N, CA, C and O atoms as a DFTB+ gen file, in Angstrom:
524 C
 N C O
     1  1     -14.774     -22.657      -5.965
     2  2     -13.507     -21.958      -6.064
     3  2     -13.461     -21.085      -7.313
     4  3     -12.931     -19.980      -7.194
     5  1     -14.054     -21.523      -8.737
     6  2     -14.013     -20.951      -9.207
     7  2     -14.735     -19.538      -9.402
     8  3     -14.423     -18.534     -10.041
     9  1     -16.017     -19.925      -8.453
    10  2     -16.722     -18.409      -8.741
    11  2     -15.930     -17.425      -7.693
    12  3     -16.158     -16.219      -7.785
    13  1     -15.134     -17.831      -6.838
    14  2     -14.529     -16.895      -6.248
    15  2     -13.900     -16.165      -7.226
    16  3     -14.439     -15.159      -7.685
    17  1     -12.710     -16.588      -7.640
    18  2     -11.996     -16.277      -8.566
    19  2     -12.696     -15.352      -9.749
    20  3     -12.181     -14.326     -10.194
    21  1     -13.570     -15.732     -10.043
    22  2     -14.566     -14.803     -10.350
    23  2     -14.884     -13.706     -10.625
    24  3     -14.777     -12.859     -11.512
    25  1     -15.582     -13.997      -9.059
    26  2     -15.864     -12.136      -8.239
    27  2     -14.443     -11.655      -7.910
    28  3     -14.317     -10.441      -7.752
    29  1     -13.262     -12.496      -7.774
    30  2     -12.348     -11.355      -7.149
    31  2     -11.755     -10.484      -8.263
    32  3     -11.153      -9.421      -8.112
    33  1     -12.086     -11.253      -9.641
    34  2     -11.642     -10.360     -10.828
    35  2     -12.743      -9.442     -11.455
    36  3     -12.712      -8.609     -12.361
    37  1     -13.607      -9.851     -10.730
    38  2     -14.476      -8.634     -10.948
    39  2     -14.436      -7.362     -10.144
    40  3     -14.419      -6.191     -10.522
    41  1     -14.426      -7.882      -8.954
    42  2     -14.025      -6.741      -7.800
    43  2     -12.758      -5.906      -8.072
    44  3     -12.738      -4.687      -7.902
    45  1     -11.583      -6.702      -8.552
    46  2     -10.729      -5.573      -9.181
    47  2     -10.292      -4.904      -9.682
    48  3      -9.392      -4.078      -9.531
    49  1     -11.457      -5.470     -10.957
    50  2     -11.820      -4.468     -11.960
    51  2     -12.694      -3.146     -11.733
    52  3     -12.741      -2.008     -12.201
    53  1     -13.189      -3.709     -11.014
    54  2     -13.768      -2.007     -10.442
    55  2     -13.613      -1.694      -9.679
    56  3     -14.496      -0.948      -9.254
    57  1     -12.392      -1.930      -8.768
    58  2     -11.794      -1.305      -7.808
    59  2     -10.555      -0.822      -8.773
    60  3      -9.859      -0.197      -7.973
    61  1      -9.949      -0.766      -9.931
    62  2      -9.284      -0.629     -10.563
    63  2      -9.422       0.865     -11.413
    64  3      -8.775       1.870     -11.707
    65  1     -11.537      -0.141     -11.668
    66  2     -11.774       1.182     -12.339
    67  2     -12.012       2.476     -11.580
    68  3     -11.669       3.571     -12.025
    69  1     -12.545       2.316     -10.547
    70  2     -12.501       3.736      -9.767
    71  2     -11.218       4.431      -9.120
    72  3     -11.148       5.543      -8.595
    73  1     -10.212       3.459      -9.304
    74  2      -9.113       4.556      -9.081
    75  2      -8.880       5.306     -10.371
    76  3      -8.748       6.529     -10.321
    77  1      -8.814       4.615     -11.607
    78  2      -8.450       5.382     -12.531
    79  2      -9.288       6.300     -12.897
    80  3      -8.817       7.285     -13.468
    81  1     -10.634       6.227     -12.685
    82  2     -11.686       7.415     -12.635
    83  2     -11.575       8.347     -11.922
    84  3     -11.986       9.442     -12.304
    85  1     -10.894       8.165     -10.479
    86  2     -10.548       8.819      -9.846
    87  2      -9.897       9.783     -10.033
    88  3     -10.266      10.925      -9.759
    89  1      -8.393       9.350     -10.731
    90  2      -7.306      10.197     -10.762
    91  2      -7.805      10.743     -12.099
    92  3      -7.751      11.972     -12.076
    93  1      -8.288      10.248     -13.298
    94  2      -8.279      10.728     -14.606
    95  2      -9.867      12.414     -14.049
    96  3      -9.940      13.450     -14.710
    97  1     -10.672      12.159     -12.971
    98  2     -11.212      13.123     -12.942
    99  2     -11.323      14.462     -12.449
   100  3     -12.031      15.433     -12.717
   101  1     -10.081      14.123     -11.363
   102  2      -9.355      14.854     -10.144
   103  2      -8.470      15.849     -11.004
   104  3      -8.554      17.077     -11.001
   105  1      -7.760      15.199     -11.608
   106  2      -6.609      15.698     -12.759
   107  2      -7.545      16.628     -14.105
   108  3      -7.092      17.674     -14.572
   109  1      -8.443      16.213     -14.419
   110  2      -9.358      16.904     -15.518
   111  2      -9.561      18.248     -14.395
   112  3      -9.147      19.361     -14.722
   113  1      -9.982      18.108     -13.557
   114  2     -10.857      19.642     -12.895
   115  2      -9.599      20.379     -12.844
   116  3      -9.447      21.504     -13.318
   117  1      -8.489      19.530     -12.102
   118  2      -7.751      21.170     -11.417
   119  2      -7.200      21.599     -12.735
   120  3      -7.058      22.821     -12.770
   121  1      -6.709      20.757     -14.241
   122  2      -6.132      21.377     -15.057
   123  2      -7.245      22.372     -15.917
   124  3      -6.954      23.347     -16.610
   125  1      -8.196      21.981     -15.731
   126  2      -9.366      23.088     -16.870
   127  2      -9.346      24.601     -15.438
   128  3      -9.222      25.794     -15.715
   129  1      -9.501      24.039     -14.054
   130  2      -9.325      25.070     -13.281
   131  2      -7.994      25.949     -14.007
   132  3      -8.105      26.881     -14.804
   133  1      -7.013      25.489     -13.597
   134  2      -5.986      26.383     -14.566
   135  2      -5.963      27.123     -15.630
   136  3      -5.257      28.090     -15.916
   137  1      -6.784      26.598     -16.189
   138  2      -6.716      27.008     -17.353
   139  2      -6.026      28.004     -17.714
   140  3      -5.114      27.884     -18.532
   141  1      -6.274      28.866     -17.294
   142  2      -6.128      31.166     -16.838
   143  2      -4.640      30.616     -16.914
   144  3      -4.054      30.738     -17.990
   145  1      -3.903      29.939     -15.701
   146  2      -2.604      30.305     -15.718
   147  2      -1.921      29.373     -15.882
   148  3      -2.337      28.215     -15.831
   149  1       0.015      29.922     -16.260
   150  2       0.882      28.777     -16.460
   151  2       1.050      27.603     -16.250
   152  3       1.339      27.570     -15.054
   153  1       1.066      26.028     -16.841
   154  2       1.463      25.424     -15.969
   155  2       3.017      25.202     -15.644
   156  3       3.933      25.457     -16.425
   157  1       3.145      24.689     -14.370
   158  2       4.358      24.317     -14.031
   159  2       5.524      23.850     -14.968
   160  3       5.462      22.824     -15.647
   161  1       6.404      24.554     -14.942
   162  2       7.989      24.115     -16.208
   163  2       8.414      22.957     -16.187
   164  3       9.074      22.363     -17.040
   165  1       7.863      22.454     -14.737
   166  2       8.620      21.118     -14.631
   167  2       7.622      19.889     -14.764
   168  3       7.603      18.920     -14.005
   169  1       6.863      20.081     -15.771
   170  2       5.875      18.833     -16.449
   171  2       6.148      19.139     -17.853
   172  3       6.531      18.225     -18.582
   173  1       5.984      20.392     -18.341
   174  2       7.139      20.396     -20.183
   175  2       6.285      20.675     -20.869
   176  3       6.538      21.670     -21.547
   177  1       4.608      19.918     -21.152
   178  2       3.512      19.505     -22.048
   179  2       3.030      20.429     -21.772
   180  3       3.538      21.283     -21.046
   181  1       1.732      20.495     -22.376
   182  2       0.437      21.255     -22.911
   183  2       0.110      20.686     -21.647
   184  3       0.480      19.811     -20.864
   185  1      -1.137      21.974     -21.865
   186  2      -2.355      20.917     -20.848
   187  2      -3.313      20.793     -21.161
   188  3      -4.322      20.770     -20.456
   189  1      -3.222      20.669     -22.447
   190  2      -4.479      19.951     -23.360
   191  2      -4.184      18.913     -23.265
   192  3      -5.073      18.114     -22.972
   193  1      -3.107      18.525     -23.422
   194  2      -2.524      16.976     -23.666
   195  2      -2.594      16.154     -21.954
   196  3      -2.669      14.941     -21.757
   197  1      -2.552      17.021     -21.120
   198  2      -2.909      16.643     -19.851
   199  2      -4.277      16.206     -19.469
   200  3      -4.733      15.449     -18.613
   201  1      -4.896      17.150     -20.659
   202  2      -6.399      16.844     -20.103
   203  2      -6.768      15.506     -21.160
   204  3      -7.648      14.731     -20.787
   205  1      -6.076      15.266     -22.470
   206  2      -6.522      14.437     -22.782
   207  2      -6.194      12.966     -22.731
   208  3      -6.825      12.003     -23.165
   209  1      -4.740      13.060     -21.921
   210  2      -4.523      12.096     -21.556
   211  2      -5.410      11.034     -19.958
   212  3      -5.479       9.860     -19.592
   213  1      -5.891      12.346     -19.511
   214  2      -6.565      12.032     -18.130
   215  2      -8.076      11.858     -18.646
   216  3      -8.785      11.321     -17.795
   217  1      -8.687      12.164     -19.757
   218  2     -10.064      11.893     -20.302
   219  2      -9.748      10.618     -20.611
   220  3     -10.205       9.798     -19.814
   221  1      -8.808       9.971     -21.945
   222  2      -8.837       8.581     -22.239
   223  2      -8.401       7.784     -20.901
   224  3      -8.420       6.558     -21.014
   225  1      -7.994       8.337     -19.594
   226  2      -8.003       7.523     -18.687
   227  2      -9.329       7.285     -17.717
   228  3      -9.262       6.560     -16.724
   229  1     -10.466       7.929     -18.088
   230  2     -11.766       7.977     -17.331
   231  2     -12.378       7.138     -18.358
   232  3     -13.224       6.357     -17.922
   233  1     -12.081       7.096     -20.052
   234  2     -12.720       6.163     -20.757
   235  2     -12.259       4.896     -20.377
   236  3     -13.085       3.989     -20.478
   237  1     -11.185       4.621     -19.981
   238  2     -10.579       3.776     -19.929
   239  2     -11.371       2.789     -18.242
   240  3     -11.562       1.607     -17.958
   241  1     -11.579       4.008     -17.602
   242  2     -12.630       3.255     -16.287
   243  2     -13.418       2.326     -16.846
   244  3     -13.475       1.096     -16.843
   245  1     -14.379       3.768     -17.625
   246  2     -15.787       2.925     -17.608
   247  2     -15.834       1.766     -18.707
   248  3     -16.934       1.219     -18.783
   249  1     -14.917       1.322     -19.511
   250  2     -14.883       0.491     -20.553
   251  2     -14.413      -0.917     -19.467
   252  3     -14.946      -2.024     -19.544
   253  1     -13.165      -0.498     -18.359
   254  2     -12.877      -1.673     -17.178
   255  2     -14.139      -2.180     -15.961
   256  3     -13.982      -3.106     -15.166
   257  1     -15.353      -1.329     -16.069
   258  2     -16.483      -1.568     -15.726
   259  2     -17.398      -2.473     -16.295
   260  3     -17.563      -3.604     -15.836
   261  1     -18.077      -1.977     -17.396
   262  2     -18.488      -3.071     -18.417
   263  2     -17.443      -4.658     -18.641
   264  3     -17.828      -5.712     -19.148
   265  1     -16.134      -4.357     -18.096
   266  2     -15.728      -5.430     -18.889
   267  2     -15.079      -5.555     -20.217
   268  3     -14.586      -6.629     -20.563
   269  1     -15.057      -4.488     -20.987
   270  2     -14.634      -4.635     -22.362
   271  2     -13.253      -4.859     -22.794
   272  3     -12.487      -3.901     -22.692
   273  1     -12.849      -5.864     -23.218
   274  2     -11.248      -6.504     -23.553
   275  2     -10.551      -5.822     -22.280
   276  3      -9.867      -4.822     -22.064
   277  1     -11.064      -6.846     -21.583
   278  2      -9.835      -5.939     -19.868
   279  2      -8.569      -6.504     -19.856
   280  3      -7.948      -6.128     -18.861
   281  1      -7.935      -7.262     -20.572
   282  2      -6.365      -7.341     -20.134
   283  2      -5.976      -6.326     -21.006
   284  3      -5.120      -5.673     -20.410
   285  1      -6.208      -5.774     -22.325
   286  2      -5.759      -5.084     -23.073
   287  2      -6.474      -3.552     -22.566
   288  3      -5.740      -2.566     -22.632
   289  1      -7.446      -3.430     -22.226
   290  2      -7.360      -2.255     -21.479
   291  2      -6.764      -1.964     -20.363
   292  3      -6.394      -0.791     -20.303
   293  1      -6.581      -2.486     -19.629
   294  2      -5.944      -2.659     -17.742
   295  2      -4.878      -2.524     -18.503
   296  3      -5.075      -1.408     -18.985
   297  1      -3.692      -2.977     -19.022
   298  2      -2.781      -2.767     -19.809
   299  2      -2.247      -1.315     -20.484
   300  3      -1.080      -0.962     -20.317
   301  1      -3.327      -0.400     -21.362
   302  2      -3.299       0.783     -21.414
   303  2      -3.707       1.303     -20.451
   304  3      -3.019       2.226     -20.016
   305  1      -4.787       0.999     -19.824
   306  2      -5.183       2.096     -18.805
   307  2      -3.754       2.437     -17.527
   308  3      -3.412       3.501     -17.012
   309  1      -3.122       0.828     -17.337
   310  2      -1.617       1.132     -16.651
   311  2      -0.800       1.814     -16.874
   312  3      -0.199       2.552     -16.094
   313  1      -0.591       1.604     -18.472
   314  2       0.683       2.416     -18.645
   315  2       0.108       4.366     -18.445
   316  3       0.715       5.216     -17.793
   317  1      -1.261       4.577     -19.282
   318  2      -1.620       6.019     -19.243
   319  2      -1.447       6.219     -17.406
   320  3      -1.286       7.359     -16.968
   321  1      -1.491       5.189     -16.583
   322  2      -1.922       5.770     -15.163
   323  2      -0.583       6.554     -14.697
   324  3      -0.465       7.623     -14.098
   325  1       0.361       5.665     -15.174
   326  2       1.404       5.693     -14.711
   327  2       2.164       6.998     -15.345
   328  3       2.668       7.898     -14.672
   329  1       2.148       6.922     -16.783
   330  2       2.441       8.711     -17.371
   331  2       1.745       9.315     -16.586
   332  3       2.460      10.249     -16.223
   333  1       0.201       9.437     -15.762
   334  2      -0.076      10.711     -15.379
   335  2       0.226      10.856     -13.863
   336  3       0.312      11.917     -13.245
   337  1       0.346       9.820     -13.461
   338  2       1.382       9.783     -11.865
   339  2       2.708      10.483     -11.720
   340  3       2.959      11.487     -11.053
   341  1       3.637       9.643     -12.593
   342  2       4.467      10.783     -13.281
   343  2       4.724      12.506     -13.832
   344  3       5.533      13.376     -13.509
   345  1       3.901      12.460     -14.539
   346  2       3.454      13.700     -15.348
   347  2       2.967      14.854     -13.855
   348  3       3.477      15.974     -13.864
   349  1       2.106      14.521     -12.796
   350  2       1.581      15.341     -12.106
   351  2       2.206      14.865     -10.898
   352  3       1.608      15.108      -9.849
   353  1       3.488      14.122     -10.834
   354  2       4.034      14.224      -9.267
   355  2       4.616      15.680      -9.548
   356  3       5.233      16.092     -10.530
   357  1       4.052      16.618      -7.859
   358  2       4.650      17.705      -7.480
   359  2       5.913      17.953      -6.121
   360  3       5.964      17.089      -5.247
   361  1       6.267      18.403      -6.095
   362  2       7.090      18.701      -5.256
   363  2       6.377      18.605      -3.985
   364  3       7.029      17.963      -3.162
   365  1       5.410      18.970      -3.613
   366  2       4.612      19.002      -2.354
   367  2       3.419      17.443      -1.813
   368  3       2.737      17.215      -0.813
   369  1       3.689      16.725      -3.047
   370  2       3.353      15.116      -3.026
   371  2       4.972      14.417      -1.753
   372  3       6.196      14.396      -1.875
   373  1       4.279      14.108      -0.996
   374  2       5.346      13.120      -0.632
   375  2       5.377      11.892      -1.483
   376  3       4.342      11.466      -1.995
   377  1       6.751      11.204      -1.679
   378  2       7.481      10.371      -3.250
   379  2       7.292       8.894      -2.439
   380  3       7.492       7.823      -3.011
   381  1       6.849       9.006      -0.920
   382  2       7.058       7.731      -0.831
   383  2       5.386       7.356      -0.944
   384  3       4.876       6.347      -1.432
   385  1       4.904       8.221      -0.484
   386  2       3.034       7.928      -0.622
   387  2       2.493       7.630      -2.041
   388  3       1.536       6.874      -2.206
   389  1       3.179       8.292      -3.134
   390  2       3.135       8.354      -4.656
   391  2       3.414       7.142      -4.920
   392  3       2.526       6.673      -5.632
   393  1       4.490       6.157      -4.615
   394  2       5.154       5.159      -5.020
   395  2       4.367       3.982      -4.608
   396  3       4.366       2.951      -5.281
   397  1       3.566       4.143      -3.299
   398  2       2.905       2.998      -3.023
   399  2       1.662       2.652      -3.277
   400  3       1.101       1.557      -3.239
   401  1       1.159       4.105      -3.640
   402  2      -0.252       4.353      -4.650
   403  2       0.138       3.841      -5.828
   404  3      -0.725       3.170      -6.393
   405  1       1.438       3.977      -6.515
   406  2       1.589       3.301      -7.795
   407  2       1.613       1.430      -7.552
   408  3       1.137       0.437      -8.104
   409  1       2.466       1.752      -6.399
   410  2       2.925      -0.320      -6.485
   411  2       1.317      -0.936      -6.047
   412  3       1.234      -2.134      -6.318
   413  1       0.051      -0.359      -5.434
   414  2      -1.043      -0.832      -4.996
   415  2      -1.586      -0.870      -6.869
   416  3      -1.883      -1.905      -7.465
   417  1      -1.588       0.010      -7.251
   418  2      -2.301      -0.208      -8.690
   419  2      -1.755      -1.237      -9.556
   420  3      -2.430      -2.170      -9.991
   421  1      -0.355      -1.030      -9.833
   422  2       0.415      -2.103     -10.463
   423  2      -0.224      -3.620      -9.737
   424  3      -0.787      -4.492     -10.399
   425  1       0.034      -3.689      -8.131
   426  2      -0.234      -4.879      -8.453
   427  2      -1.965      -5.652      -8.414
   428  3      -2.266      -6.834      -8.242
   429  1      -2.686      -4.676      -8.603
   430  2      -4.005      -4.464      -8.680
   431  2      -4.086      -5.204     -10.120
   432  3      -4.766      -6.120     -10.582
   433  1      -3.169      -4.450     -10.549
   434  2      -3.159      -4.451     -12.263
   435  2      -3.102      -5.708     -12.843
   436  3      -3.801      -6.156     -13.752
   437  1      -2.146      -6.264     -12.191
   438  2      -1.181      -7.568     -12.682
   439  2      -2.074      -8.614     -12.735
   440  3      -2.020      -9.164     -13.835
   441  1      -3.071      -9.231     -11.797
   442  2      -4.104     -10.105     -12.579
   443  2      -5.016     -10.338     -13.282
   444  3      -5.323     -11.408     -13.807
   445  1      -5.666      -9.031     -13.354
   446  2      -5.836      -8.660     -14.485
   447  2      -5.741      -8.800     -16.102
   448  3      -6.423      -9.172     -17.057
   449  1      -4.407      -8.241     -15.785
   450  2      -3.473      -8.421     -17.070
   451  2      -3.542     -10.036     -17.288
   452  3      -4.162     -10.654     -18.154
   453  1      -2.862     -10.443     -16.422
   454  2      -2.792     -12.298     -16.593
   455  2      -4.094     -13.022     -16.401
   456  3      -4.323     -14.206     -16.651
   457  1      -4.810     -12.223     -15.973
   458  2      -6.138     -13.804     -16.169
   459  2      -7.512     -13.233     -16.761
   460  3      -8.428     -13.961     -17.144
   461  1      -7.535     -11.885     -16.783
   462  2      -8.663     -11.264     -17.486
   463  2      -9.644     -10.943     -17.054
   464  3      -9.601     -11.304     -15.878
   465  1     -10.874     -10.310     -17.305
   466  2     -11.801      -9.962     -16.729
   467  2     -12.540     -11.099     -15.575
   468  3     -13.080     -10.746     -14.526
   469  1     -12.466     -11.926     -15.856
   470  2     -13.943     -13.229     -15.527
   471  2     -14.648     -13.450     -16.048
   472  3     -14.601     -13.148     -17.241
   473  1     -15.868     -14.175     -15.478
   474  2     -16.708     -14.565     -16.014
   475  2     -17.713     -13.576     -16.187
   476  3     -18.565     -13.784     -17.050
   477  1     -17.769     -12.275     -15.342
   478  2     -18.693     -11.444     -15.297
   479  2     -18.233     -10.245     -16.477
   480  3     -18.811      -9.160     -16.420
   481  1     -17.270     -10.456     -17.451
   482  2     -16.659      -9.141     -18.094
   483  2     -18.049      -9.590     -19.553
   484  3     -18.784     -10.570     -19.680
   485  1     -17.850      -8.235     -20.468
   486  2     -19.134      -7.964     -21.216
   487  2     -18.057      -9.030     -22.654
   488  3     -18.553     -10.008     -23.214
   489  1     -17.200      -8.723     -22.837
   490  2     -16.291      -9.663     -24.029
   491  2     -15.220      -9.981     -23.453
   492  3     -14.353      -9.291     -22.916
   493  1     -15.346     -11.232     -23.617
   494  2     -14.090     -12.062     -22.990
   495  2     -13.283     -13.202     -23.751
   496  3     -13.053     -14.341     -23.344
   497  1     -12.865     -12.545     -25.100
   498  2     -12.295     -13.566     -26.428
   499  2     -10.896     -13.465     -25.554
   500  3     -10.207     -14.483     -25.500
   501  1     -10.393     -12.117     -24.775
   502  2      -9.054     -12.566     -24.796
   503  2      -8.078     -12.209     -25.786
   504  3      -8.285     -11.287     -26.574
   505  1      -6.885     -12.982     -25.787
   506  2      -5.653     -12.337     -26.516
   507  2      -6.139     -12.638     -28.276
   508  3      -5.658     -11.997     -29.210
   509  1      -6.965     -13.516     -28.400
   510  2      -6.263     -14.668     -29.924
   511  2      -6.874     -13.815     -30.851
   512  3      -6.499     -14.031     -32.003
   513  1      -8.158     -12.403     -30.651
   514  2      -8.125     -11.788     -31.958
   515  2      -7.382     -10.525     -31.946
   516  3      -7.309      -9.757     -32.906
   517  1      -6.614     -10.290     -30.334
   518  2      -6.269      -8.690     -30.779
   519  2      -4.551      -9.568     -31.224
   520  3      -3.833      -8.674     -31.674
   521  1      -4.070     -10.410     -31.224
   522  2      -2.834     -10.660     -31.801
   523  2      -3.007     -11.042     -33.085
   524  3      -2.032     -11.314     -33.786
């Protein structure tokens, strides 16, 4: 039982990590594509800050790959997912498809957060030195 438990926190860690690789790489192309022109009024920011928020979210993959402090990364990598879900919902996104792509990650997220990488993560001290 326990090696299940295991692999399934391993498996969702990198099923975790390739969404956020996903979106953090999807989001890098079309904004450097832009580059040339305006972006949209109704996101506010730079899009430097777009791009660099969607780069520390591709670091943020491959560090949930290796394993490295994954409740505290899965943790940032959530909240950055979620600013850039936010940040790049468009008008031409349907809000209910957006919302359930978010609630699938969130709760992707959530054991994660609570039980940590596994046995297969590269450092696995856990909470007691980053508090």
């Amino acid at each position: 039982m326990a090696n299940m438990i295991a692999l399934g926190q391993c498996a969702l860690r990198l099923v975790l990590a390739a969404v956020f690789g996903a979106q953090g790489l999807s989001q890098v192309s079309i904004l450097v594509a832009q580059a040339g022109t305006p972006l949209d009024p109704f996101i506010g920011i730079s899009g430097s800050l777009l791009v660099a928020l969607n780069a520390v979210l591709v670091t943020i993959a491959i560090w949930l790959v290796f394993g490295v402090r994954t409740r505290v990364v899965t943790l940032i990598g959530l909240t950055l997912y979620l600013a850039a879900m936010f940040l790049h919902l468009r008008a031409s996104l349907v809000a209910e498809v957006a919302m359930a792509e978010v609630l699938a990650v969130v709760l992707m997220a959530l054991p994660l957060i609570l039980l940590g990488g596994g046995r297969f993560a590269l450092y696995r001290a856990g909470w007691k030195e980053v508090l």
